[in-house]
Backbone as numpy.savetxt, mean C-alpha at the origin, in Angstrom:
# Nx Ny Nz CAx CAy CAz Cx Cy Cz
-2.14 -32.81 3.38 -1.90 -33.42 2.10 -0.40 -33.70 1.95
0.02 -34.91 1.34 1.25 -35.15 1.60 1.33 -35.10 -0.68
2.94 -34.76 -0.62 3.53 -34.99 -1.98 4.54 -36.46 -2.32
3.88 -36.95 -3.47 5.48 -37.89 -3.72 6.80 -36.96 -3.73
7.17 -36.25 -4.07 8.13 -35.38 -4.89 7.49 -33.87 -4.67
8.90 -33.32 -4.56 8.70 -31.60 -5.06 7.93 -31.62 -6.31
8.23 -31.80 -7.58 7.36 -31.72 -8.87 5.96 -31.76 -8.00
5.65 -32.74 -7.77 4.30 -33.16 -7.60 3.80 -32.09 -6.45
4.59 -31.57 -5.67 3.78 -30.09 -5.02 3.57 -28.88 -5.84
5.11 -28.39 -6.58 4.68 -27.26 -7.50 3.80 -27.88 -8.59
3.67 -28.67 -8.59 2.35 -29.51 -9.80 0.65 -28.89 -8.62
0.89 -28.98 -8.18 -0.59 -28.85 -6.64 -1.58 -30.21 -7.66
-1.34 -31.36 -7.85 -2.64 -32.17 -8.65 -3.22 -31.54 -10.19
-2.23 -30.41 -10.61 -2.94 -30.08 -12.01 -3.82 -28.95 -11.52
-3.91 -28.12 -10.04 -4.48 -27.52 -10.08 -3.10 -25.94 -10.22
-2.15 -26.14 -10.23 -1.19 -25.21 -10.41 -1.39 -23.75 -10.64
-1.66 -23.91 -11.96 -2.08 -22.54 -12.45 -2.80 -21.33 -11.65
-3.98 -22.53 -11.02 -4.79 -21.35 -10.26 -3.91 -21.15 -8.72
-3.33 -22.45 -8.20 -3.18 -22.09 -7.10 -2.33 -20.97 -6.46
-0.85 -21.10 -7.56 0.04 -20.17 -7.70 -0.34 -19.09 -8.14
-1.06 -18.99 -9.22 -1.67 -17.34 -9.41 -2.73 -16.82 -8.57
-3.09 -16.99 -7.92 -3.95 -16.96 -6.71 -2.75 -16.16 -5.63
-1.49 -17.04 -5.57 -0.83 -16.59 -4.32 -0.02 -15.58 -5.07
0.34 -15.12 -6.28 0.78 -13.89 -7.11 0.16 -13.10 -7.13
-1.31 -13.17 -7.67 -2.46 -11.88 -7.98 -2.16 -11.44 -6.15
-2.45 -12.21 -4.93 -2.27 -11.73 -3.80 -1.35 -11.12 -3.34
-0.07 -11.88 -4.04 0.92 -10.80 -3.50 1.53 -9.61 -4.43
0.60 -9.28 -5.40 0.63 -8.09 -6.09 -0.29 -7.30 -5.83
-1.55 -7.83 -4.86 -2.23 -6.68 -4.60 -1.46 -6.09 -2.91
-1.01 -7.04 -2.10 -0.40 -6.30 -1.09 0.79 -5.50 -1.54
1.47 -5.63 -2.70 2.88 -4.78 -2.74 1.93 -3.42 -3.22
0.82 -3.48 -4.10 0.74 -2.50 -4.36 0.18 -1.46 -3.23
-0.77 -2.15 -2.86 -1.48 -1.44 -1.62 0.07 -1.02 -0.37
0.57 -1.38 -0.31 2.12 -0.86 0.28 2.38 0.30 -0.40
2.68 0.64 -1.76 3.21 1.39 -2.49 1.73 2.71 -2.54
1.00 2.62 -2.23 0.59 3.65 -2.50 0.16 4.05 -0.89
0.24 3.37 0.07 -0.06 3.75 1.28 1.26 4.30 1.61
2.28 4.38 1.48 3.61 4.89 1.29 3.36 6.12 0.95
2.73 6.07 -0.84 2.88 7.25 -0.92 1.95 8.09 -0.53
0.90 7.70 -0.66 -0.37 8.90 0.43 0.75 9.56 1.36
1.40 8.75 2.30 1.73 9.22 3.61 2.80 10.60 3.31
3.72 10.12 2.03 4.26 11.25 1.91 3.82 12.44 1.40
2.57 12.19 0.46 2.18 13.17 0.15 1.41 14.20 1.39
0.95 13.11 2.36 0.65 13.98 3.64 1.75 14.75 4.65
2.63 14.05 4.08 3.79 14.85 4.63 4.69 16.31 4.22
4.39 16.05 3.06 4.81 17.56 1.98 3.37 18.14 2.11
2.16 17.92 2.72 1.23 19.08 2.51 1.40 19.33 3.46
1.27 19.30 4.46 1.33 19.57 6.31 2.82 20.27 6.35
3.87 19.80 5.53 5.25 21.03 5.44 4.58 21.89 4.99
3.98 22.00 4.28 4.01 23.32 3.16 2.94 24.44 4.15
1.79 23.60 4.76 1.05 24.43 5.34 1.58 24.63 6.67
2.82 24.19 7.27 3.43 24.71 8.82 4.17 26.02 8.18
4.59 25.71 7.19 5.61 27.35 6.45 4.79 28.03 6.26
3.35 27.49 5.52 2.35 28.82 5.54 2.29 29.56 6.49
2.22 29.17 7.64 1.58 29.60 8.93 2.77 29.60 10.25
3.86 30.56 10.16 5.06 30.70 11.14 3.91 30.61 12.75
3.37 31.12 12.46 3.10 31.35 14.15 1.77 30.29 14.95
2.00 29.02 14.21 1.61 27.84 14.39 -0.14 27.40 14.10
-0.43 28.75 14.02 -2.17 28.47 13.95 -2.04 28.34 12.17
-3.67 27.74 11.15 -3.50 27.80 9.91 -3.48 28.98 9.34
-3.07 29.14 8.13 -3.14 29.93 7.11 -4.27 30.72 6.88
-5.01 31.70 6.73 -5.93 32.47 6.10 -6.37 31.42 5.24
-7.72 31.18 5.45 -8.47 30.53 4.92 -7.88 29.26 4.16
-7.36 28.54 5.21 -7.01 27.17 5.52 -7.82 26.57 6.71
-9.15 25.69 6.73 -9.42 25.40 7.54 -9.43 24.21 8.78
-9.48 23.79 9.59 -9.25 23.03 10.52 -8.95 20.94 9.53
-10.79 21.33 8.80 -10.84 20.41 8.43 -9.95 19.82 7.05
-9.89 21.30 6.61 -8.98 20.90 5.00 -7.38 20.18 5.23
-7.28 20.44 6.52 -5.79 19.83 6.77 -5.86 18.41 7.00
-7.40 17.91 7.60 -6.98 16.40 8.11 -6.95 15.42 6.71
């Protein structure tokens, strides 16, 4: 598809509204999905600290089990 003019591309034919919010709603669902896959990770990272200090001598904690860690 070709444009007379810039206007006439950020115009997309009057279909604008959707096309651009289409490519916003999208790139607000990837920032968010970033932001919380971020933070999962750290939160997996402060539990797995907390349970290596539980446990000095590398095996888990008293009734900490194999699976509760993954």
């Amino acid at each position: 598809m070709q444009w007379e003019s810039w206007s006439a591309f950020w115009d997309m034919g009057g279909a604008a509204v959707f096309v651009w919010g289409s490519y916003g709603v999208t790139a607000a669902c990837i920032v968010a999905e970033l932001m919380l896959v971020f933070r999962r990770r750290s939160e997996t990272a402060r539990r797995l600290s907390r349970l290596r200090r539980a446990a000095p001598s590398g095996r888990p904690a008293p009734g900490v089990s194999e699976e509760s860690v993954r």
